[in-house]
Short mmCIF file of C-alpha atoms in Angstrom, two decimals:
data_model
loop_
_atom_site.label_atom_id
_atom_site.label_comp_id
_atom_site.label_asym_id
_atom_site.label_seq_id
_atom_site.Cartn_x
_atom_site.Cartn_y
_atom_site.Cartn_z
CA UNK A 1 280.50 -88.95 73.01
CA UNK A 2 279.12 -86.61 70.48
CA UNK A 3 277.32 -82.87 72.22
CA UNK A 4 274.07 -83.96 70.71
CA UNK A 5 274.25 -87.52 72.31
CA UNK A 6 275.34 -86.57 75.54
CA UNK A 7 272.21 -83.77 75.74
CA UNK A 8 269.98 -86.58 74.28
CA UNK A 9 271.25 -89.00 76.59
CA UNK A 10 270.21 -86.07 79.83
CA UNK A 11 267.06 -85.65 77.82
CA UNK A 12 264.23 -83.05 77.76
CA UNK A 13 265.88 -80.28 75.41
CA UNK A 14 263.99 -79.81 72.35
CA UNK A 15 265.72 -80.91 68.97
CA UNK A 16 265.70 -77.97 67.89
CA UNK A 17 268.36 -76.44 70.69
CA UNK A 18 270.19 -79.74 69.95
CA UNK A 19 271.10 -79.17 66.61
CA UNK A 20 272.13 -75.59 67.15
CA UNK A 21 274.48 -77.14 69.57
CA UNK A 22 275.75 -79.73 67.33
CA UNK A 23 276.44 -76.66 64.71
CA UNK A 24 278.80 -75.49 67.24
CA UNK A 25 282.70 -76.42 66.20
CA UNK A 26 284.58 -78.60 68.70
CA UNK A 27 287.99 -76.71 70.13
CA UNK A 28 290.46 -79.17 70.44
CA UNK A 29 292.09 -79.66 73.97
CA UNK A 30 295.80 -78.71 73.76
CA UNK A 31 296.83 -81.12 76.77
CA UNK A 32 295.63 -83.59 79.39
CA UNK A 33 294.59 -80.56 81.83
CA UNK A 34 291.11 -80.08 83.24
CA UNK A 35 289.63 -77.54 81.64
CA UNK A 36 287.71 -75.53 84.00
CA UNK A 37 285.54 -73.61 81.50
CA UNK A 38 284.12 -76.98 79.89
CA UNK A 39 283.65 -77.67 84.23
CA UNK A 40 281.62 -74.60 84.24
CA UNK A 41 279.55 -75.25 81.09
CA UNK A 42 279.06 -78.85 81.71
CA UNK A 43 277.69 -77.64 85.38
CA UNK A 44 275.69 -75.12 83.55
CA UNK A 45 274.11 -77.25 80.74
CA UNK A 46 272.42 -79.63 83.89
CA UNK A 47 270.75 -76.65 85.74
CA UNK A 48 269.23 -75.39 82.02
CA UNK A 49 268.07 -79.09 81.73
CA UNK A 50 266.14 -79.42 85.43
CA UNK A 51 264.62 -75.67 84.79
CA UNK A 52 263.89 -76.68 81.07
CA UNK A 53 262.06 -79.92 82.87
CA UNK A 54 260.15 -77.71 85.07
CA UNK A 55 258.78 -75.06 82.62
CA UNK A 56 257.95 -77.72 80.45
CA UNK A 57 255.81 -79.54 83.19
CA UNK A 58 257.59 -82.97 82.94
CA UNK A 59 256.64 -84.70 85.97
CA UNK A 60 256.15 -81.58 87.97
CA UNK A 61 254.06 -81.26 91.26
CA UNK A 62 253.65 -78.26 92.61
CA UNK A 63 251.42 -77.78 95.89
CA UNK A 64 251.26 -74.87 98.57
CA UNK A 65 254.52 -75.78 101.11
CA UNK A 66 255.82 -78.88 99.02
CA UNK A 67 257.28 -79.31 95.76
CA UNK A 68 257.55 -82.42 93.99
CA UNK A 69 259.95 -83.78 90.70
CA UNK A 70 259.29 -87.07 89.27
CA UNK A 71 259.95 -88.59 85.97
CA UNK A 72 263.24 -91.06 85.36
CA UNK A 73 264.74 -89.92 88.84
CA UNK A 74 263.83 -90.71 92.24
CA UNK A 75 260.53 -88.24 93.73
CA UNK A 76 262.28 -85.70 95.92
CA UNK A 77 259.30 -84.03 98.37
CA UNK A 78 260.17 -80.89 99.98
CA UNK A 79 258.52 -80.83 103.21
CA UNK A 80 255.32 -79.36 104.03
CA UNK A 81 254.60 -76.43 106.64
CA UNK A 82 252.82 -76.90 109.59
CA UNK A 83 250.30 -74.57 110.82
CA UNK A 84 249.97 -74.38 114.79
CA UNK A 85 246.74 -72.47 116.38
CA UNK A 86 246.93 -71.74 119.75
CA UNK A 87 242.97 -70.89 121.21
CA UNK A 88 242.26 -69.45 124.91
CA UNK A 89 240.01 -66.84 123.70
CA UNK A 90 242.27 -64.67 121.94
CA UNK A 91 242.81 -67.47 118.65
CA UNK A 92 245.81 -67.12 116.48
CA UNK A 93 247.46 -69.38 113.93
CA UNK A 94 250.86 -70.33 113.16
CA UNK A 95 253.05 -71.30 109.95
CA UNK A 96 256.07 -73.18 110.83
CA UNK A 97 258.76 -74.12 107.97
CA UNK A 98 260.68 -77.55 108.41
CA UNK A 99 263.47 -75.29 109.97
CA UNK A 100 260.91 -75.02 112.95
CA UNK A 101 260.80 -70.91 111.75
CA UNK A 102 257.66 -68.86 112.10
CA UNK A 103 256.92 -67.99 108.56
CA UNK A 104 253.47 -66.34 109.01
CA UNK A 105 251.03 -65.18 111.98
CA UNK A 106 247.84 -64.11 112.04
CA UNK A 107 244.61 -62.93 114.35
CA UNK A 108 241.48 -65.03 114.00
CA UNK A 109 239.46 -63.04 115.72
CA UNK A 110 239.31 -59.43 117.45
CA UNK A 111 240.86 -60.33 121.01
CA UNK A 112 243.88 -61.79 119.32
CA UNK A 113 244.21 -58.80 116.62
CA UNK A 114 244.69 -56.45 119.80
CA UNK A 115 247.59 -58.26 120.60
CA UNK A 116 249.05 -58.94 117.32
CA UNK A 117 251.44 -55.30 117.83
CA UNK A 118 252.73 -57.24 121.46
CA UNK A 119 253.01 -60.73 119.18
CA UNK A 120 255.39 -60.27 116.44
CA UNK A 121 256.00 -63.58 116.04
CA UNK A 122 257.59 -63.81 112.75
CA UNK A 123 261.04 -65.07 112.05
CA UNK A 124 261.03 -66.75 115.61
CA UNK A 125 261.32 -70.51 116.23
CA UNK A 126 257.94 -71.95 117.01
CA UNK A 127 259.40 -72.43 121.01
CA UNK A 128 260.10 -68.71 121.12
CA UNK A 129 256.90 -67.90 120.03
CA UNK A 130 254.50 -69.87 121.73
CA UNK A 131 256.54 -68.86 124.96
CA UNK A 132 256.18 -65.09 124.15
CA UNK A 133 252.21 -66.19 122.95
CA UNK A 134 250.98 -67.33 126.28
CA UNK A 135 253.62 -64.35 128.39
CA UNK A 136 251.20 -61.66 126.95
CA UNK A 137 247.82 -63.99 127.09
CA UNK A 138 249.18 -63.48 130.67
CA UNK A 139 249.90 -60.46 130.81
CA UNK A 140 246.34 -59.42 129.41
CA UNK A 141 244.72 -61.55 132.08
CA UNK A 142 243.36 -64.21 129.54
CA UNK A 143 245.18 -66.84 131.29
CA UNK A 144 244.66 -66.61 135.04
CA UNK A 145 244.40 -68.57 138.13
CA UNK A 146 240.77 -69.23 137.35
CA UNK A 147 240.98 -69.19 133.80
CA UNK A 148 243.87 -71.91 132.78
CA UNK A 149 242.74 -73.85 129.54
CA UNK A 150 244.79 -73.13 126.16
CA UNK A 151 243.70 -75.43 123.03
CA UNK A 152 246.90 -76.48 120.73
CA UNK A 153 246.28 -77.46 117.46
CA UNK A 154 248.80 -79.02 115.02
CA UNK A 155 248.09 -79.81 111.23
CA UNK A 156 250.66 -81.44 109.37
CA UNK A 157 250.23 -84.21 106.53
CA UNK A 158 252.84 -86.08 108.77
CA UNK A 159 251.55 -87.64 111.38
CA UNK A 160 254.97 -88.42 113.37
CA UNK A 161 256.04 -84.70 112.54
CA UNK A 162 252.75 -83.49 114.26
CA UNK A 163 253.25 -85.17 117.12
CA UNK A 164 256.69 -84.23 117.55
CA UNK A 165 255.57 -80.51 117.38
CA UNK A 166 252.57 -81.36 119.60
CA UNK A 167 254.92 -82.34 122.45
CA UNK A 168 257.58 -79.57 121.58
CA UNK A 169 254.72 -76.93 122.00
CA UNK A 170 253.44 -78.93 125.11
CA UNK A 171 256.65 -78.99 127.33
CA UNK A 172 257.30 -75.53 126.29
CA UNK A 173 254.04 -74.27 127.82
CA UNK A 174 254.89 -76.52 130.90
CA UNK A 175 257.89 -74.77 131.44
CA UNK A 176 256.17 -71.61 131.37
CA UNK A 177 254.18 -72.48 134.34
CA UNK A 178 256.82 -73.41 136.49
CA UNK A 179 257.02 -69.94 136.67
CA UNK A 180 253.40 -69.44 138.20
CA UNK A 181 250.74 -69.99 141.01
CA UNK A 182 249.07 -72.27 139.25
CA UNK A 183 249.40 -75.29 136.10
CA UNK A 184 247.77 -75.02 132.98
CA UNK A 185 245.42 -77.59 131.81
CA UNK A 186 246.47 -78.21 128.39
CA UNK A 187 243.99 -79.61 125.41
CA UNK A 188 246.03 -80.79 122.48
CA UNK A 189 244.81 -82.03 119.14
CA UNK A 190 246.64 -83.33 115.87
CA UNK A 191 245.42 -83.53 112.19
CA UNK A 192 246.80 -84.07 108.85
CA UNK A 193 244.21 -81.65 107.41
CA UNK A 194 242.13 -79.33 108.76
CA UNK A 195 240.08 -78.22 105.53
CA UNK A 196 236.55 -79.61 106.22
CA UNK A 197 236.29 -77.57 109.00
CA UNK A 198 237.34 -74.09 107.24
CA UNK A 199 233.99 -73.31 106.37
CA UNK A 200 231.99 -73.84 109.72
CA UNK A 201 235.23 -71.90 111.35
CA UNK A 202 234.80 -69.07 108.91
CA UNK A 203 231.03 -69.03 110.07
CA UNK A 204 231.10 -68.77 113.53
CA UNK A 205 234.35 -66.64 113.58
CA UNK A 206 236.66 -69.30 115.53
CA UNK A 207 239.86 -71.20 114.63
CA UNK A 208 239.60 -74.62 112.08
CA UNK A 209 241.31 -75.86 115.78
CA UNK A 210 238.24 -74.63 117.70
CA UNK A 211 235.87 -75.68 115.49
CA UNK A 212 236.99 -79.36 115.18
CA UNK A 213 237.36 -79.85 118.54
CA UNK A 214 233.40 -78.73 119.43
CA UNK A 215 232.33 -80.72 116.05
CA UNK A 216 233.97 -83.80 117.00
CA UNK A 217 232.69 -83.56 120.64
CA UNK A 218 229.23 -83.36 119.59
CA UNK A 219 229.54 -86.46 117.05
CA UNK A 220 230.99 -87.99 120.11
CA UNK A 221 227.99 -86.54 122.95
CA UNK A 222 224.61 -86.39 120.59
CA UNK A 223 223.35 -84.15 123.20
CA UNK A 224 225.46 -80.78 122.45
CA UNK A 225 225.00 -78.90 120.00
CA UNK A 226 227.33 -76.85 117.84
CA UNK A 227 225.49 -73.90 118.13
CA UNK A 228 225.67 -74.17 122.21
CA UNK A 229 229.30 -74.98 122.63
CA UNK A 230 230.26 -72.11 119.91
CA UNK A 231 229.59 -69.83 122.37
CA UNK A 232 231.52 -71.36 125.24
CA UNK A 233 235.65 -70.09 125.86
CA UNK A 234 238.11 -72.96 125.46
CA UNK A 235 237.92 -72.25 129.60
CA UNK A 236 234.61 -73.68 130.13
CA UNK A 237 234.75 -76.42 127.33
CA UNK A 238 237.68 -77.49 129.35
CA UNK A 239 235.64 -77.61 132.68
CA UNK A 240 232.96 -79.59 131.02
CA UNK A 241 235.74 -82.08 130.74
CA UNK A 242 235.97 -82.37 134.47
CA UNK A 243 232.26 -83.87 134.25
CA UNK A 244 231.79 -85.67 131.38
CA UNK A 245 234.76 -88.14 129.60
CA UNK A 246 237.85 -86.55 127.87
CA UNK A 247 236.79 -87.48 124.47
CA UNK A 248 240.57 -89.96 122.98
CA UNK A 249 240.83 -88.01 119.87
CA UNK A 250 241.94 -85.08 122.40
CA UNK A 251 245.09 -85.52 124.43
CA UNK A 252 244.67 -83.22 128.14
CA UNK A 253 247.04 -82.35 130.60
CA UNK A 254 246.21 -80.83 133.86
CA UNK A 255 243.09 -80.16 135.73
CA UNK A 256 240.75 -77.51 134.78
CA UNK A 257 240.15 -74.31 137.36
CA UNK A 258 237.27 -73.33 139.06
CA UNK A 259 235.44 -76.21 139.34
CA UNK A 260 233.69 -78.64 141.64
CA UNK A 261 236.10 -80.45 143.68
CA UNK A 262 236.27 -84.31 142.68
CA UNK A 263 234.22 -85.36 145.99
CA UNK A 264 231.40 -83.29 145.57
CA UNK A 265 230.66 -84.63 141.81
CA UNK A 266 229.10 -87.94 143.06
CA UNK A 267 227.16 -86.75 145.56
CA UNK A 268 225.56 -84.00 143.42
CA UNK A 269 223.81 -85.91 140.09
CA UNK A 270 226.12 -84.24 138.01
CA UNK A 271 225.34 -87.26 135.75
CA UNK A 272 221.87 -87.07 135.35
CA UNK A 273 221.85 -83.56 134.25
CA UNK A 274 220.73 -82.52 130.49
CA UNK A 275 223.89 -81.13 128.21
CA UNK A 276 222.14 -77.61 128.62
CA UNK A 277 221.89 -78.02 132.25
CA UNK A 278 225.06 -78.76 132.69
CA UNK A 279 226.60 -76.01 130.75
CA UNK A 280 224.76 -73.67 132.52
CA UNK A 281 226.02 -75.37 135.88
CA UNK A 282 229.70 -75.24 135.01
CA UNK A 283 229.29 -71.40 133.74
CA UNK A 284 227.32 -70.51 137.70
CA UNK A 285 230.32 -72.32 139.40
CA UNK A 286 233.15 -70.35 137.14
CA UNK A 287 231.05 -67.06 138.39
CA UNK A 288 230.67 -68.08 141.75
CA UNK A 289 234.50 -68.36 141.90
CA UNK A 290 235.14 -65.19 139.94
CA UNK A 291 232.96 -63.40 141.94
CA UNK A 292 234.33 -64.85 145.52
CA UNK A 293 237.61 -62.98 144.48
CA UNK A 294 236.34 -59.71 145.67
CA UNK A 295 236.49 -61.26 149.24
CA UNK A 296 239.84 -63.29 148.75
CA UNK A 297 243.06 -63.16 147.17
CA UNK A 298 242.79 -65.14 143.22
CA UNK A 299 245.41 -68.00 144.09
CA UNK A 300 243.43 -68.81 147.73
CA UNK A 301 240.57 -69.12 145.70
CA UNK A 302 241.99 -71.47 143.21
CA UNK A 303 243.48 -73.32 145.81
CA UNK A 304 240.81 -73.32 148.29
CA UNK A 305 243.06 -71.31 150.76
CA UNK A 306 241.59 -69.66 153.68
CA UNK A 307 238.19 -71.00 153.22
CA UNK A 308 236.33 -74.26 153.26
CA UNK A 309 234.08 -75.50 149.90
CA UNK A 310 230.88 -76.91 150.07
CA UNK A 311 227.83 -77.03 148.11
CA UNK A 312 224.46 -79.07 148.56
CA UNK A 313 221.78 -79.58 146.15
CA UNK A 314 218.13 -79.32 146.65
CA UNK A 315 214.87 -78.10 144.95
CA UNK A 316 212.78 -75.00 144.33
CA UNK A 317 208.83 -75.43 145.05
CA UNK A 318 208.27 -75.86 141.48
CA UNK A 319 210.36 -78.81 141.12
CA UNK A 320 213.40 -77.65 139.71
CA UNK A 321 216.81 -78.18 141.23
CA UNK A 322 219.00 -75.29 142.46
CA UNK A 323 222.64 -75.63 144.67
CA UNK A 324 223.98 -73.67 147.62
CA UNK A 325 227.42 -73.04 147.03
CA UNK A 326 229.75 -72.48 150.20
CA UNK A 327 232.98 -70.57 151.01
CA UNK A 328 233.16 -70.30 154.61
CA UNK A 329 235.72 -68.35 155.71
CA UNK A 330 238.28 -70.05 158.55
CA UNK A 331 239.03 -67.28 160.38
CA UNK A 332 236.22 -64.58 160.10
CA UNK A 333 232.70 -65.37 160.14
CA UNK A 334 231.50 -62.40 158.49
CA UNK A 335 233.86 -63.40 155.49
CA UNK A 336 231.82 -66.40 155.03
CA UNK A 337 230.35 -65.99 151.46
CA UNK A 338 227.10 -68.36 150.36
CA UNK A 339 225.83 -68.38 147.20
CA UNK A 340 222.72 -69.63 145.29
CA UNK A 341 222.89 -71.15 141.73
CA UNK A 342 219.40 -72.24 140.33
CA UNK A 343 219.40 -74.53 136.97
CA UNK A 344 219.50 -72.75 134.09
CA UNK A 345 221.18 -69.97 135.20
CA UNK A 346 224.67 -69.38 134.15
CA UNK A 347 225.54 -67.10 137.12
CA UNK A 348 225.01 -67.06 140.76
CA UNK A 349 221.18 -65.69 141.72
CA UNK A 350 222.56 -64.23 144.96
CA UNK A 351 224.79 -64.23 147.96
CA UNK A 352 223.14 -65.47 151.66
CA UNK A 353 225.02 -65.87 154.86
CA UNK A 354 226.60 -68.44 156.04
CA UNK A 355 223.88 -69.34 158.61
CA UNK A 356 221.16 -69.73 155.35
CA UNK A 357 223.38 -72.16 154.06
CA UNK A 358 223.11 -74.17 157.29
CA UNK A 359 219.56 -73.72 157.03
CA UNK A 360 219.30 -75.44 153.71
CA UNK A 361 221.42 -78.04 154.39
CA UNK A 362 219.44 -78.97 157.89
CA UNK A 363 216.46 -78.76 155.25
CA UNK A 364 217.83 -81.43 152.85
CA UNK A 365 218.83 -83.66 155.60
CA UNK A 366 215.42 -83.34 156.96
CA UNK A 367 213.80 -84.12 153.63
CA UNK A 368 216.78 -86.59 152.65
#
């Protein structure tokens, strides 16, 4: 075969570049051997002809993390990155090459960029760094006893890839707390594309992770609003979840801290209480727990160790509701702490002794 049919033939080369090849004189091979040089040209001649494709634009797609060829061959699509975003309230996101390598990591917003010099993340594997990630979210105290939400967020066009990185991220941070007091409660999300949420998460300073998760919840409960939730931690969206139904498009692992144990919840009217309302509830019971740490160790609190929980529910004279919140103390009496939450408020009003708690509850059973 002539030099000009065989480039032809392989295509793409402009005629031009053709005939100055055909000008070129043929050498005549003196035997049978290979020649190596004509190896090396011939090898040559096919990477000028893919690059001369690609210049040229012939059946080129070319997209951030994925490449594309087309035309006479087969499509060949380079695989895409993912991005991860871990949110507890420090938020930071994650770019992940198909070699499961950190390529990129960034701050979203000012609690994580204090930690970025700690989080040097780059050139990890994604299980390295989400390990190191929630070490110095310990470390800093944003991930406590009492406070032991963390929001994962995938994005990746492939929807079997996502989940396979969901899980991988997942059993790494359940490792982690093996190592603890206490179990995480873990909110995970996937999406193939995160984009029509990268305005609204620019806007109210939060993760494209963040923001999806309170914009789908309040398409899914009419009764929040965006504007509420925005300014609730991943902690107390988490509690909320302990009162109202996990919404499917999350998947959750673990029970959220300092809340109201499961056989109080009935007996309370949790469910008749307006969205606002019951923010503001779940935000009095966080304090009341936060606050009942200056009398006893973090992990007893948690645990309900050393004390017994109670808390009744009754009404001010003007009609609305307000709780008595109990931590009696087993072995001192003068330990016992009592504390009053009125609706609304999103701390406790005040502390009373254990014998005005037993007050109000002889008053409830009376009016009961």
């Amino acid at each position: 075969m002539r030099s000009e049919d065989l480039l032809k033939y392989i295509g793409g080369v402009d005629d031009e570049f053709v005939d100055e090849l055909a000008d070129d004189k043929l050498v005549p091979i003196a035997s049978r051997r290979v020649n190596r040089h004509l190896l090396a040209v011939a090898a040559c001649l096919a990477i000028v002809v893919l690059c001369a494709a690609v210049l040229m634009g012939v059946g080129v797609n070319v997209d951030r993390g994925q490449m594309t060829l087309t035309g006479n061959a087969t499509s060949i699509p380079l695989a895409h990155n993912s991005i991860v975003m871990l949110d507890v309230n420090p938020s930071l996101q994650m770019e992940i090459n198909d070699r499961n390598i950190v390529v990129s990591a960034e701050a979203i917003n000012e609690d994580a960029a204090a930690l970025m010099d700690e989080l040097q993340l780059r050139g990890m594997t994604c299980d390295e760094a989400v390990k190191k990630t929630v070490a110095v979210l310990q470390d800093h105290e944003y991930i406590t006893n009492l406070k032991n939400s963390i929001l994962v967020t995938v994005v990746n066009p492939d929807e079997s890839e996502a989940e396979l990185i969901r899980q991988t991220i997942i059993d790494v941070i359940q490792l982690t707390d093996e190592n603890t007091s206490y179990d995480f409660s873990i909110i995970s999300q996937i999406f193939s594309d995160v984009s029509e949420y990268a305005e609204l998460a620019e806007s109210y300073h939060m993760s494209a992770g963040r923001a999806a998760l309170i914009k789908k919840t309040c398409e899914l409960y009419e009764d929040y609003s965006f504007e509420v939730l925005s300014e609730c931690n991943i902690q107390t969206i988490n509690q909320l979840f302990e009162y109202i139904p996990v919404p499917e498009f999350i998947q959750r692992i673990g029970t959220a801290a300092a809340t109201v144990p499961e056989d109080f919840k009935a007996k309370l009217g949790i469910d008749g209480l307006s969205a606002e309302e019951l923010i503001s509830f779940t935000c009095a019971i966080s304090d009341f727990y936060d606050k009942l740490c200056d009398y006893y160790d973090e992990s007893d609190v948690a645990h309900h160790i050393g004390y017994v929980f109670d808390i009744v529910s009754t009404e001010n004279a003007d009609g609305t509701k307000l709780w008595a919140v109990l931590a009696e103390n087993l072995s001192n009496e003068l330990n016992t702490r009592c504390a009053i939450i009125n609706l609304g408020d999103d701390a406790i009003s005040d502390w009373c002794s254990g014998s005005a708690f037993r007050e109000i509850v002889k008053y409830i059973d009376r009016i009961a």
